[in-house]
CSV table of C-alpha atoms and ligand atoms in Angstrom, one decimal:
chain,number,residue,atom,x,y,z
A,1483,MET,CA,-48.0,34.8,62.1
A,1484,THR,CA,-46.5,31.8,63.5
A,1485,GLU,CA,-43.1,32.4,65.0
A,1486,HIS,CA,-40.2,30.6,62.8
A,1487,ILE,CA,-37.9,28.9,65.2
A,1488,PRO,CA,-34.5,28.2,63.7
A,1489,GLN,CA,-33.5,24.7,64.4
A,1490,THR,CA,-29.6,22.5,64.0
A,1491,MET,CA,-29.6,20.1,61.5
A,1492,GLY,CA,-29.1,17.9,64.2
A,1493,GLN,CA,-33.0,19.0,65.7
A,1494,GLN,CA,-34.4,18.5,62.8
A,1495,PHE,CA,-33.3,15.5,62.8
A,1496,GLY,CA,-34.4,14.4,66.2
A,1497,ARG,CA,-30.8,14.0,67.1
A,1498,ARG,CA,-28.1,15.6,69.1
A,1499,SER,CA,-25.3,17.5,66.2
A,1500,TRP,CA,-22.3,15.7,65.0
A,1501,ALA,CA,-19.0,17.4,64.6
A,1502,GLU,CA,-15.8,17.5,63.2
A,1503,PRO,CA,-13.6,15.9,65.7
A,1504,TRP,CA,-10.7,18.5,63.9
A,1505,LYS,CA,-10.8,22.5,63.5
A,1506,ILE,CA,-9.0,24.8,59.8
A,1507,LYS,CA,-6.2,25.5,59.8
A,1508,MET,CA,-5.4,26.9,55.9
A,1509,VAL,CA,-7.6,27.3,52.9
A,1510,GLU,CA,-7.7,27.4,49.3
A,1511,PRO,CA,-10.1,29.6,47.6
A,1512,LEU,CA,-12.5,29.0,45.1
A,1513,ARG,CA,-13.3,29.7,42.2
A,1514,MET,CA,-17.4,30.9,41.3
A,1515,ASN,CA,-18.4,30.9,37.6
A,1516,THR,CA,-21.1,32.1,35.1
A,1517,ARG,CA,-23.8,29.4,34.0
A,1518,GLU,CA,-22.3,31.2,30.1
A,1519,ASP,CA,-19.2,30.4,31.8
A,1520,ARG,CA,-20.6,26.9,32.2
A,1521,ALA,CA,-21.4,25.7,29.3
A,1522,ARG,CA,-18.7,26.8,27.5
A,1523,ALA,CA,-16.2,24.2,29.5
A,1524,ALA,CA,-18.4,21.8,30.0
A,1525,ALA,CA,-18.8,21.6,26.3
A,1526,GLU,CA,-15.1,21.7,25.3
A,1527,ALA,CA,-14.9,18.9,27.6
A,1528,GLY,CA,-17.7,17.4,26.0
A,1529,TYR,CA,-20.2,16.7,28.3
A,1530,ASN,CA,-17.6,14.4,30.2
A,1531,THR,CA,-17.0,16.2,34.0
A,1532,PHE,CA,-13.2,14.0,33.8
A,1533,LEU,CA,-12.1,16.1,30.4
A,1534,LEU,CA,-13.2,19.4,32.7
A,1535,ARG,CA,-10.3,21.9,34.2
A,1536,SER,CA,-10.7,21.6,37.7
A,1537,GLU,CA,-10.6,25.7,38.0
A,1538,ASP,CA,-13.8,25.2,36.1
A,1539,VAL,CA,-15.0,23.9,38.9
A,1540,TYR,CA,-16.9,25.0,41.8
A,1541,ILE,CA,-17.3,22.3,44.1
A,1542,ASP,CA,-15.7,19.2,43.4
A,1543,LEU,CA,-17.7,15.8,44.0
A,1544,LEU,CA,-15.3,13.8,41.5
A,1545,THR,CA,-13.8,11.5,43.7
A,1546,ASP,CA,-12.8,11.3,46.9
A,1547,SER,CA,-9.8,10.2,45.1
A,1548,GLY,CA,-6.4,11.4,46.1
A,1549,THR,CA,-7.9,14.4,47.3
A,1550,SER,CA,-8.4,14.3,51.5
A,1551,ALA,CA,-6.8,17.3,53.6
A,1552,MET,CA,-3.6,16.1,55.2
A,1553,SER,CA,-3.4,16.8,59.1
A,1554,ASP,CA,-0.6,19.4,60.2
A,1555,ARG,CA,0.5,15.8,61.2
A,1556,GLN,CA,0.6,14.2,58.0
A,1557,TRP,CA,2.4,17.5,56.3
A,1558,ALA,CA,5.1,17.4,59.3
A,1559,GLY,CA,5.6,13.7,58.4
A,1560,MET,CA,5.9,14.5,54.9
A,1561,MET,CA,9.4,16.3,55.9
A,1562,THR,CA,10.8,13.5,57.7
A,1563,GLY,CA,10.5,11.8,54.6
A,1564,ASP,CA,14.1,9.8,53.6
A,1565,GLU,CA,13.9,9.3,50.2
A,1566,ALA,CA,17.0,7.0,49.7
A,1567,TYR,CA,16.5,4.5,46.9
A,1568,ALA,CA,16.4,1.6,49.5
A,1569,GLY,CA,15.1,0.5,52.5
A,1570,SER,CA,13.9,4.4,53.3
A,1571,ARG,CA,12.4,4.5,57.0
A,1572,ASN,CA,9.2,6.2,56.0
A,1573,PHE,CA,8.8,2.0,54.0
A,1574,TYR,CA,9.4,0.4,57.6
A,1575,ASN,CA,6.7,2.9,59.3
A,1576,LEU,CA,4.4,2.0,56.7
A,1577,GLU,CA,4.5,-1.8,56.5
A,1578,ASN,CA,4.4,-1.3,60.4
A,1579,ALA,CA,1.2,0.7,59.7
A,1580,ILE,CA,-0.9,-1.9,57.9
A,1581,GLN,CA,0.6,-5.2,59.4
A,1582,THR,CA,-0.5,-3.4,63.5
A,1583,TYR,CA,-4.1,-2.0,61.4
A,1584,TYR,CA,-4.7,-4.6,58.6
A,1585,GLY,CA,-3.2,-7.6,60.0
A,1586,TYR,CA,-1.1,-8.8,57.4
A,1587,LYS,CA,1.8,-10.7,57.1
A,1588,HIS,CA,4.0,-8.9,54.2
A,1589,VAL,CA,3.9,-5.6,52.6
A,1590,VAL,CA,4.7,-4.6,48.9
A,1591,PRO,CA,4.1,-0.4,48.2
A,1592,THR,CA,3.0,0.8,44.8
A,1593,HIS,CA,1.8,4.3,43.4
A,1594,GLN,CA,-2.2,3.1,43.8
A,1595,GLY,CA,-4.2,0.8,44.0
A,1596,ARG,CA,-4.3,-0.2,40.3
A,1597,GLY,CA,-0.8,-0.5,40.4
A,1598,ALA,CA,-1.0,-3.3,42.8
A,1599,GLU,CA,-4.4,-4.6,41.5
A,1600,HIS,CA,-1.7,-5.3,38.5
A,1601,LEU,CA,0.5,-7.0,40.7
A,1602,ILE,CA,-2.4,-9.5,42.1
A,1603,SER,CA,-4.3,-9.9,38.8
A,1604,GLN,CA,-1.0,-11.4,37.4
A,1605,ALA,CA,0.3,-13.4,40.1
A,1606,ALA,CA,-2.9,-15.0,40.9
A,1607,ILE,CA,-5.2,-15.8,38.2
A,1608,LYS,CA,-3.9,-17.8,35.5
A,1609,PRO,CA,-5.9,-17.0,32.2
A,1610,GLY,CA,-9.2,-18.8,31.9
A,1611,GLN,CA,-10.1,-19.2,35.6
A,1612,PHE,CA,-12.8,-17.4,37.4
A,1613,VAL,CA,-12.5,-13.6,39.7
A,1614,PRO,CA,-15.7,-14.0,41.3
A,1615,GLY,CA,-16.9,-10.8,43.3
A,1616,ASN,CA,-19.0,-8.5,45.1
A,1617,MET,CA,-19.6,-6.2,41.4
A,1618,TYR,CA,-17.6,-5.3,39.5
A,1619,PHE,CA,-14.8,-2.3,39.7
A,1620,THR,CA,-13.3,-0.8,36.2
A,1621,THR,CA,-9.5,-0.9,36.8
A,1622,THR,CA,-10.5,-4.3,39.4
A,1623,ARG,CA,-12.1,-5.8,36.4
A,1624,LEU,CA,-9.5,-4.7,33.8
A,1625,HIS,CA,-6.6,-6.2,35.7
A,1626,GLN,CA,-8.6,-8.9,35.6
A,1627,GLU,CA,-9.5,-9.3,32.2
A,1628,MET,CA,-6.0,-8.4,31.3
A,1629,ALA,CA,-4.9,-11.1,33.1
A,1630,GLY,CA,-7.0,-13.8,31.5
A,1631,GLY,CA,-9.6,-14.3,34.3
A,1632,ILE,CA,-13.7,-13.9,33.6
A,1633,PHE,CA,-15.2,-11.4,36.8
A,1634,VAL,CA,-17.9,-13.5,37.5
A,1635,ASP,CA,-20.7,-11.0,39.8
A,1636,VAL,CA,-21.6,-12.9,42.5
A,1637,ILE,CA,-22.8,-9.5,44.9
A,1638,ILE,CA,-26.8,-10.4,46.2
A,1639,ASP,CA,-29.5,-9.5,44.3
A,1640,GLU,CA,-30.5,-6.8,46.4
A,1641,ALA,CA,-27.1,-4.4,45.1
A,1642,HIS,CA,-28.4,-4.0,41.7
A,1643,ASP,CA,-32.1,-2.5,43.1
A,1644,PRO,CA,-31.4,1.4,44.6
A,1645,THR,CA,-34.5,1.7,46.6
A,1646,PHE,CA,-34.5,-2.1,48.7
A,1647,LEU,CA,-33.2,-1.5,52.0
A,1648,HIS,CA,-30.6,-3.6,52.8
A,1649,PRO,CA,-28.1,-3.1,55.9
A,1650,PHE,CA,-25.6,-5.1,54.3
A,1651,LYS,CA,-25.7,-4.7,50.4
A,1652,GLY,CA,-22.3,-4.8,49.5
A,1653,ASN,CA,-22.5,-8.8,51.0
A,1654,ILE,CA,-21.4,-11.7,48.3
A,1655,ASP,CA,-24.4,-14.7,47.5
A,1656,LEU,CA,-22.6,-17.6,48.7
A,1657,ASP,CA,-25.1,-19.7,46.8
A,1658,LYS,CA,-24.2,-18.0,44.1
A,1659,VAL,CA,-20.2,-19.0,45.0
A,1660,LYS,CA,-21.1,-22.6,45.4
A,1661,ALA,CA,-22.7,-22.6,41.8
A,1662,LEU,CA,-19.8,-21.7,40.4
A,1663,ILE,CA,-17.7,-24.1,42.5
A,1664,ASP,CA,-20.0,-26.5,41.6
A,1665,ARG,CA,-20.3,-26.1,37.6
A,1666,GLU,CA,-16.8,-25.4,37.6
A,1667,GLY,CA,-14.8,-26.6,39.8
A,1668,ALA,CA,-12.8,-25.0,42.6
A,1669,GLY,CA,-9.5,-25.1,40.3
A,1670,LYS,CA,-11.0,-23.1,38.0
A,1671,ILE,CA,-11.7,-20.5,40.5
A,1672,ALA,CA,-8.1,-17.6,40.9
A,1673,TYR,CA,-9.8,-16.6,44.3
A,1674,ILE,CA,-12.8,-14.2,45.9
A,1675,SER,CA,-12.3,-10.7,45.1
A,1676,LEU,CA,-13.9,-9.0,48.0
A,1677,ALA,CA,-14.0,-5.2,47.9
A,1678,GLY,CA,-15.4,-3.7,51.5
A,1679,THR,CA,-18.2,-0.6,51.0
A,1680,VAL,CA,-18.8,-1.6,47.6
A,1681,ASN,CA,-18.4,1.4,45.1
A,1682,MET,CA,-20.1,1.0,42.5
A,1683,ALA,CA,-23.2,0.0,44.7
A,1684,GLY,CA,-23.5,2.9,45.6
A,1685,GLY,CA,-20.4,2.3,48.8
A,1686,GLN,CA,-22.4,-0.7,50.3
A,1687,PRO,CA,-20.9,-2.8,53.1
A,1688,VAL,CA,-20.2,-6.5,53.6
A,1689,SER,CA,-21.5,-7.3,57.3
A,1690,MET,CA,-19.1,-9.4,59.3
A,1691,ALA,CA,-21.3,-12.2,60.1
A,1692,ASN,CA,-20.7,-12.7,55.6
A,1693,VAL,CA,-16.7,-12.6,55.2
A,1694,LYS,CA,-16.7,-15.8,58.1
A,1695,ALA,CA,-19.5,-17.3,56.3
A,1696,LEU,CA,-17.6,-17.2,53.0
A,1697,ARG,CA,-14.1,-17.9,54.9
A,1698,SER,CA,-15.3,-21.0,56.2
A,1699,LEU,CA,-17.0,-22.1,52.2
A,1700,CYS,CA,-13.4,-21.1,50.6
A,1701,ASP,CA,-12.2,-23.1,53.3
A,1702,GLN,CA,-13.6,-25.4,53.0
A,1703,HIS,CA,-12.5,-26.1,47.9
A,1704,GLY,CA,-8.9,-24.7,49.5
A,1705,ILE,CA,-10.1,-21.0,47.3
A,1706,LYS,CA,-8.2,-18.0,48.6
A,1707,ILE,CA,-10.0,-14.5,49.6
A,1708,TYR,CA,-8.8,-11.2,48.6
A,1709,LEU,CA,-9.9,-8.1,49.5
A,1710,ASP,CA,-9.7,-4.2,48.4
A,1711,ALA,CA,-9.5,-2.5,51.3
A,1712,THR,CA,-10.0,0.7,49.4
A,1713,ARG,CA,-12.7,1.5,52.1
A,1714,MET,CA,-12.6,-0.6,54.1
A,1715,VAL,CA,-12.0,1.5,57.1
A,1716,GLU,CA,-15.7,3.0,56.0
A,1717,ASN,CA,-17.4,-0.8,56.4
A,1718,ALA,CA,-16.4,-1.2,59.9
A,1719,LEU,CA,-18.6,1.8,60.6
A,1720,PHE,CA,-21.0,0.0,59.0
A,1721,ILE,CA,-20.6,-3.0,60.9
A,1722,GLN,CA,-20.1,-1.6,64.7
A,1723,GLU,CA,-23.4,0.7,63.4
A,1724,ARG,CA,-25.6,-2.2,62.3
A,1725,GLU,CA,-24.0,-5.6,63.1
A,1726,GLU,CA,-25.2,-7.1,66.7
A,1727,GLY,CA,-22.8,-7.5,69.1
A,1728,TYR,CA,-20.9,-4.5,67.3
A,1729,ALA,CA,-21.5,-1.7,68.8
A,1730,ASP,CA,-19.1,-1.3,71.7
A,1731,THR,CA,-15.8,-2.4,69.2
A,1732,PRO,CA,-13.6,-0.1,68.2
A,1733,ILE,CA,-13.4,0.7,64.2
A,1734,ALA,CA,-9.5,-0.5,64.6
A,1735,ALA,CA,-10.6,-3.6,65.7
A,1736,ILE,CA,-13.7,-4.0,63.5
A,1737,LEU,CA,-11.5,-3.2,60.4
A,1738,HIS,CA,-8.2,-5.9,61.8
A,1739,GLU,CA,-10.7,-8.7,63.3
A,1740,PHE,CA,-12.3,-8.5,58.9
A,1741,CYS,CA,-8.9,-8.7,57.3
A,1742,GLY,CA,-8.0,-11.8,59.4
A,1743,TYR,CA,-10.7,-13.2,57.4
A,1744,THR,CA,-9.1,-12.7,53.8
A,1745,ASP,CA,-5.6,-14.0,52.8
A,1746,GLY,CA,-4.6,-10.3,51.4
A,1747,ALA,CA,-5.5,-7.1,50.6
A,1748,TRP,CA,-4.5,-4.9,48.0
A,1749,MET,CA,-5.3,-1.0,48.3
A,1750,SER,CA,-5.4,2.7,46.9
A,1751,ALA,CA,-4.5,5.0,50.2
A,1752,LYS,CA,-5.8,7.8,48.6
A,1753,LYS,CA,-9.3,7.3,50.0
A,1754,ASP,CA,-9.5,6.0,53.6
A,1755,SER,CA,-6.0,6.3,54.2
A,1756,LEU,CA,-6.1,10.8,53.4
A,1757,VAL,CA,-3.4,10.8,51.4
A,1758,ASN,CA,-3.0,12.0,47.8
A,1759,ILE,CA,-1.2,9.2,46.3
A,1760,GLY,CA,-0.4,5.7,47.1
A,1761,GLY,CA,-1.4,2.7,47.3
A,1762,TRP,CA,-0.4,-1.0,48.3
A,1763,LEU,CA,-0.8,-4.9,48.6
A,1764,ALA,CA,-0.3,-7.2,51.6
A,1765,VAL,CA,-0.8,-10.5,51.4
A,1766,ASN,CA,0.1,-13.8,54.0
A,1767,ASP,CA,2.3,-16.2,51.7
A,1768,TRP,CA,5.6,-16.2,51.9
A,1769,ASP,CA,5.5,-17.7,48.5
A,1770,LEU,CA,3.0,-15.2,47.0
A,1771,PHE,CA,5.0,-12.3,48.4
A,1772,GLU,CA,8.0,-13.4,46.8
A,1773,GLU,CA,6.4,-13.2,43.6
A,1774,LEU,CA,5.1,-10.3,44.3
A,1775,ARG,CA,8.5,-8.5,45.8
A,1776,ASN,CA,9.2,-9.5,42.8
A,1777,MET,CA,7.9,-8.3,39.7
A,1778,VAL,CA,6.9,-5.2,41.7
A,1779,VAL,CA,10.4,-3.7,40.9
A,1780,VAL,CA,10.0,-4.3,37.4
A,1781,PHE,CA,6.6,-2.3,36.9
A,1782,GLU,CA,6.5,-0.1,40.0
A,1783,GLY,CA,9.9,0.8,41.5
A,1784,LEU,CA,11.8,-1.3,44.0
A,1785,HIS,CA,10.1,-3.4,46.6
A,1786,THR,CA,10.9,-0.5,49.6
A,1787,TYR,CA,9.4,2.4,47.6
A,1788,GLY,CA,6.8,0.8,45.1
A,1789,GLY,CA,6.5,4.3,42.8
A,1790,LEU,CA,6.2,6.6,45.7
A,1791,ALA,CA,8.1,9.1,47.6
A,1792,GLY,CA,9.1,8.2,51.2
A,1793,ARG,CA,7.4,11.1,52.4
A,1794,ASP,CA,4.7,9.9,50.7
A,1795,MET,CA,5.0,6.4,52.5
A,1796,GLU,CA,5.4,9.0,55.9
A,1797,ALA,CA,1.7,10.4,55.1
A,1798,MET,CA,0.1,6.9,54.7
A,1799,ALA,CA,1.5,6.0,57.5
A,1800,ILE,CA,0.4,8.5,59.8
A,1801,GLY,CA,-3.0,8.5,58.0
A,1802,ILE,CA,-4.0,5.4,58.6
A,1803,VAL,CA,-3.4,5.9,62.4
A,1804,GLU,CA,-5.5,8.9,61.9
A,1805,SER,CA,-8.3,7.2,59.5
A,1806,VAL,CA,-8.7,4.4,62.4
A,1807,GLN,CA,-10.1,6.8,64.3
A,1808,ASP,CA,-13.5,6.3,65.8
A,1809,ASP,CA,-14.8,9.8,66.7
A,1810,HIS,CA,-13.3,10.6,62.2
A,1811,VAL,CA,-14.7,7.8,60.3
A,1812,ARG,CA,-18.4,8.6,62.2
A,1813,SER,CA,-18.1,12.6,61.0
A,1814,ARG,CA,-16.6,11.5,57.8
A,1815,VAL,CA,-19.5,9.3,57.2
A,1816,GLY,CA,-21.9,10.9,58.3
A,1817,GLN,CA,-21.1,14.2,56.3
A,1818,VAL,CA,-22.2,11.9,53.6
A,1819,ARG,CA,-25.5,11.2,55.3
A,1820,TYR,CA,-26.1,14.6,56.0
A,1821,LEU,CA,-26.7,14.7,52.6
A,1822,GLY,CA,-28.2,11.9,52.0
A,1823,GLU,CA,-30.9,12.6,54.5
A,1824,LEU,CA,-31.9,16.6,52.6
A,1825,LEU,CA,-32.1,14.4,49.8
A,1826,THR,CA,-34.1,11.5,50.6
A,1827,ASP,CA,-36.4,14.0,52.4
A,1828,TRP,CA,-37.4,15.9,49.0
A,1829,GLY,CA,-38.6,13.1,47.7
A,1830,ILE,CA,-35.3,12.4,45.0
A,1831,PRO,CA,-34.0,8.7,43.8
A,1832,ILE,CA,-30.6,8.1,45.3
A,1833,VAL,CA,-29.7,4.9,46.1
A,1834,GLN,CA,-30.6,3.8,49.5
A,1835,PRO,CA,-29.6,3.1,52.3
A,1836,VAL,CA,-27.3,6.1,51.4
A,1837,GLY,CA,-23.1,4.3,51.8
A,1838,GLY,CA,-20.3,5.9,53.6
A,1839,HIS,CA,-18.3,7.9,50.7
A,1840,ALA,CA,-20.9,9.0,48.5
A,1841,ILE,CA,-24.4,10.4,47.7
A,1842,PHE,CA,-25.5,8.4,44.0
A,1843,LEU,CA,-28.2,9.6,41.9
A,1844,ASP,CA,-31.0,7.1,40.8
A,1845,ALA,CA,-30.2,8.8,37.1
A,1846,LYS,CA,-33.3,6.5,36.1
A,1847,GLY,CA,-35.5,8.5,38.4
A,1848,PHE,CA,-34.1,11.3,37.6
A,1849,TYR,CA,-35.4,10.6,33.3
A,1850,PRO,CA,-37.7,7.7,33.0
A,1851,HIS,CA,-38.2,9.0,29.7
A,1852,LEU,CA,-34.5,8.4,28.5
A,1853,GLN,CA,-32.7,5.3,27.3
A,1854,GLN,CA,-29.9,3.9,28.6
A,1855,THR,CA,-28.2,4.5,24.7
A,1856,ALA,CA,-28.3,8.3,26.0
A,1857,PHE,CA,-27.0,8.1,28.9
A,1858,PRO,CA,-28.9,9.7,31.7
A,1859,ALA,CA,-26.2,9.4,34.6
A,1860,GLN,CA,-23.8,11.2,31.9
A,1861,THR,CA,-26.5,14.0,30.9
A,1862,LEU,CA,-27.3,14.2,34.6
A,1863,ALA,CA,-23.8,14.6,36.0
A,1864,ALA,CA,-23.7,17.6,33.1
A,1865,GLU,CA,-26.5,19.6,34.0
A,1866,LEU,CA,-25.3,19.4,37.1
A,1867,TYR,CA,-22.0,21.6,36.9
A,1868,LEU,CA,-24.0,23.7,33.7
A,1869,ASP,CA,-26.8,24.2,37.2
A,1870,SER,CA,-23.9,25.5,39.7
A,1871,GLY,CA,-20.1,24.0,38.2
A,1872,ILE,CA,-20.9,21.8,40.9
A,1873,ARG,CA,-18.4,18.1,39.2
A,1874,SER,CA,-20.1,14.6,39.7
A,1875,MET,CA,-19.6,11.7,38.1
A,1876,GLU,CA,-21.3,9.0,36.1
A,1877,ARG,CA,-21.7,5.6,37.1
A,1878,GLY,CA,-23.8,3.4,34.9
A,1879,ILE,CA,-24.0,2.7,31.5
A,1880,VAL,CA,-20.1,4.7,29.8
A,1881,SER,CA,-18.9,3.0,33.4
A,1882,ALA,CA,-19.7,-0.3,32.6
A,1883,GLY,CA,-17.8,-0.4,29.2
A,1884,ARG,CA,-17.9,-3.6,27.1
A,1885,ASN,CA,-17.9,-6.8,26.8
A,1886,PRO,CA,-14.9,-7.6,25.4
A,1887,LYS,CA,-16.0,-11.3,23.8
A,1888,THR,CA,-19.3,-9.4,22.4
A,1889,GLY,CA,-18.1,-6.0,21.7
A,1890,ASP,CA,-21.7,-4.7,23.0
A,1891,HIS,CA,-22.5,-1.9,25.5
A,1892,TYR,CA,-22.9,-3.7,29.7
A,1893,TYR,CA,-26.1,-2.5,30.3
A,1894,PRO,CA,-25.6,-2.2,33.9
A,1895,LYS,CA,-29.5,-1.9,36.4
A,1896,LEU,CA,-27.3,1.0,38.2
A,1897,GLU,CA,-27.1,3.5,35.8
A,1898,LEU,CA,-25.9,6.2,39.0
A,1899,THR,CA,-24.1,9.6,39.1
A,1900,ARG,CA,-22.1,9.8,42.1
A,1901,LEU,CA,-21.4,12.3,44.2
A,1902,THR,CA,-18.1,11.7,45.4
A,1903,ILE,CA,-17.8,13.6,49.4
A,1904,PRO,CA,-13.4,14.1,50.2
A,1905,ARG,CA,-13.0,13.5,53.5
A,1906,ARG,CA,-12.4,16.8,56.1
A,1907,VAL,CA,-12.4,19.2,52.7
A,1908,TYR,CA,-16.2,21.2,52.2
A,1909,THR,CA,-18.4,22.2,55.4
A,1910,GLN,CA,-21.9,21.6,55.9
A,1911,ALA,CA,-22.8,24.6,54.2
A,1912,HIS,CA,-21.4,23.3,50.9
A,1913,MET,CA,-23.6,20.4,51.3
A,1914,ASP,CA,-26.3,22.6,51.2
A,1915,VAL,CA,-25.9,24.4,48.2
A,1916,VAL,CA,-24.8,20.8,46.8
A,1917,ALA,CA,-28.7,19.6,47.2
A,1918,GLU,CA,-29.9,22.5,46.3
A,1919,SER,CA,-28.3,22.7,43.3
A,1920,VAL,CA,-29.3,18.4,42.3
A,1921,LYS,CA,-33.0,19.4,44.1
A,1922,ALA,CA,-33.1,22.6,41.0
A,1923,VAL,CA,-32.2,19.7,38.4
A,1924,TYR,CA,-34.2,17.5,39.6
A,1925,ASP,CA,-36.9,20.1,39.4
A,1926,GLY,CA,-36.2,20.7,35.4
A,1927,ARG,CA,-35.8,17.0,35.0
A,1928,GLU,CA,-38.2,16.9,32.0
A,1929,GLN,CA,-36.2,19.1,29.7
A,1930,ALA,CA,-33.5,16.6,30.1
A,1931,ARG,CA,-32.6,14.9,26.0
A,1932,GLY,CA,-29.4,13.1,26.7
A,1933,LEU,CA,-26.2,12.4,25.1
A,1934,GLN,CA,-24.5,10.5,22.0
A,1935,MET,CA,-21.1,9.3,22.1
A,1936,VAL,CA,-19.1,11.1,19.9
A,1937,TYR,CA,-15.3,10.1,20.8
A,1938,GLU,CA,-15.1,6.2,23.0
A,1939,PRO,CA,-11.4,5.2,23.9
A,1940,ARG,CA,-10.5,1.8,23.4
A,1941,TYR,CA,-9.3,1.3,28.1
A,1942,LEU,CA,-11.7,2.9,30.7
A,1943,ARG,CA,-14.1,5.3,28.1
A,1944,PHE,CA,-15.5,7.0,30.9
A,1945,PHE,CA,-12.7,9.4,31.7
A,1946,GLN,CA,-12.1,10.5,27.9
A,1947,ALA,CA,-15.5,9.7,26.2
A,1948,ARG,CA,-16.8,12.2,24.1
A,1949,PHE,CA,-20.4,13.0,24.2
A,1950,GLU,CA,-22.6,16.0,21.6
A,1951,ARG,CA,-26.1,16.7,22.9
A,1952,LEU,CA,-29.4,15.4,21.4
B,2928,LIG,C1,-12.8,6.2,43.3
B,2928,LIG,F1,-14.3,6.6,37.8
B,2928,LIG,N1,-11.5,4.3,43.1
B,2928,LIG,O1,-14.0,6.2,42.8
B,2928,LIG,P1,-6.5,3.9,42.4
B,2928,LIG,N2,-10.9,0.4,44.0
B,2928,LIG,C2,-12.3,0.6,44.6
B,2928,LIG,C3,-11.6,2.0,44.1
B,2928,LIG,O2,-12.7,3.0,44.4
B,2928,LIG,C4,-10.5,2.7,43.2
B,2928,LIG,C5,-9.3,1.3,43.2
B,2928,LIG,C6,-10.0,0.1,43.4
B,2928,LIG,C7,-11.5,6.0,42.2
B,2928,LIG,C8,-10.5,6.1,41.5
B,2928,LIG,C9,-11.1,6.3,39.7
B,2928,LIG,O3,-13.5,4.2,37.3
B,2928,LIG,C10,-12.4,4.8,37.8
B,2928,LIG,O4,-6.0,4.0,43.1
B,2928,LIG,C11,-12.7,0.1,45.4
B,2928,LIG,O5,-7.4,5.2,41.5
B,2928,LIG,O6,-5.7,3.5,40.6
B,2928,LIG,C12,-10.8,3.8,42.9
B,2928,LIG,O7,-7.1,2.6,42.7
B,2928,LIG,C13,-8.5,1.8,41.8
B,2928,LIG,C14,-12.1,6.4,39.0
B,2928,LIG,C15,-10.9,5.0,39.1
B,2928,LIG,C16,-13.2,6.1,38.2
B,2928,LIG,C17,-11.2,4.0,37.6
B,2928,LIG,O8,-13.3,7.8,42.4
């Protein structure tokens, strides 16, 4: 009998192991439950993971939004919250952090990302104008449409193919933008809606070369570029790893350079910036800023708090600095990649290459026998929960919603179930448990029968829709 010599994960993958640049000081117990408990909870939740109670979840990979663990420094910063109605000291710290690391001139705080999306959409879109973007995001597109804009997908075609290996699958196809300008005229384009590490494409990055080329195209036509900076720090890591000339450039410098090619940005700070709540909007143009600063008092709160407490703004200011540290970003994305490598080696269909914040299981690859109208990704999320209590999120036909003109479902090419990794929360052992559960569900894939939707809300239906098993 040959002796089995255990190997560390690094050794198994032929590299030196990395580790998180922190140690754990406080823990939150997890609750395990039985398959019967989960069957009851899933049925009560209408087989929608958004409707589960968190207490019924074991490992929560619904989202990386607002679910990060804050550092001791951020918690200490919370105690220095200046809860004045106007002119809170913490606002100026936040403004300074955004100006320093993202490089924009004028800052408007908002309660979270969609608050900022609302303001920029209302201020910068005239009804009937087109808003080209590198794939849609649910809340982003809805705010653009509510402002009268028409979303046009201008991401490269490769982004719609889950198996295509491209280092920058979030890139904009400049020919698609040029064609739109030629057809409609630059005046019919509100702005380019550019997202870093494109969420719905699987957390796929945009290259520096792409944003530079986009800038020069837009300059020729007087078109603005606004950036969804929500996971732009993670995008910077991919540039450092994959783009020539950036291997020795710190994440912070890459972030700053990238933002410099854009005219402004909106942010859900609940992701990169390591806080439980918060967002902002920042622009370079004074007139637009004046408009936004005026609107924020109607929809969010005074322009020096935007719906946030002083302590929230302080945690964000500190979180921004922590988020751009190279060792932090490397271990954050490294953990996602670790889970992705396991699943890839086991032959489980996932979006390739692995993106920054999540593993996206290819539900069409799991369930080729299910029609898209039987909601394969929703089914997969339900099966994973039933197997192990792991909570994931549908990112397919349910998330895509309906075409507002025709009322038909949008049929996205990508039918995905997202395992989203919160920052600084779970360990490598948790990732192993997750991988084994995904494998168990994959092994039982032929039994899946799909779901039917029995309740469909009007807006962002995936959050509250209910299903029954077929
Ligand atoms: C998420 F199921 N993302 O990924 P807010 N831009 C981008 C985001 O990822 C984003 C927002 C703007 C979430 C939360 C969420 O369909 C959903 O702070 C790239 O959440 O308002 C949010 O930022 C909006 C989950 C949002 C969803 C919409 O889990």
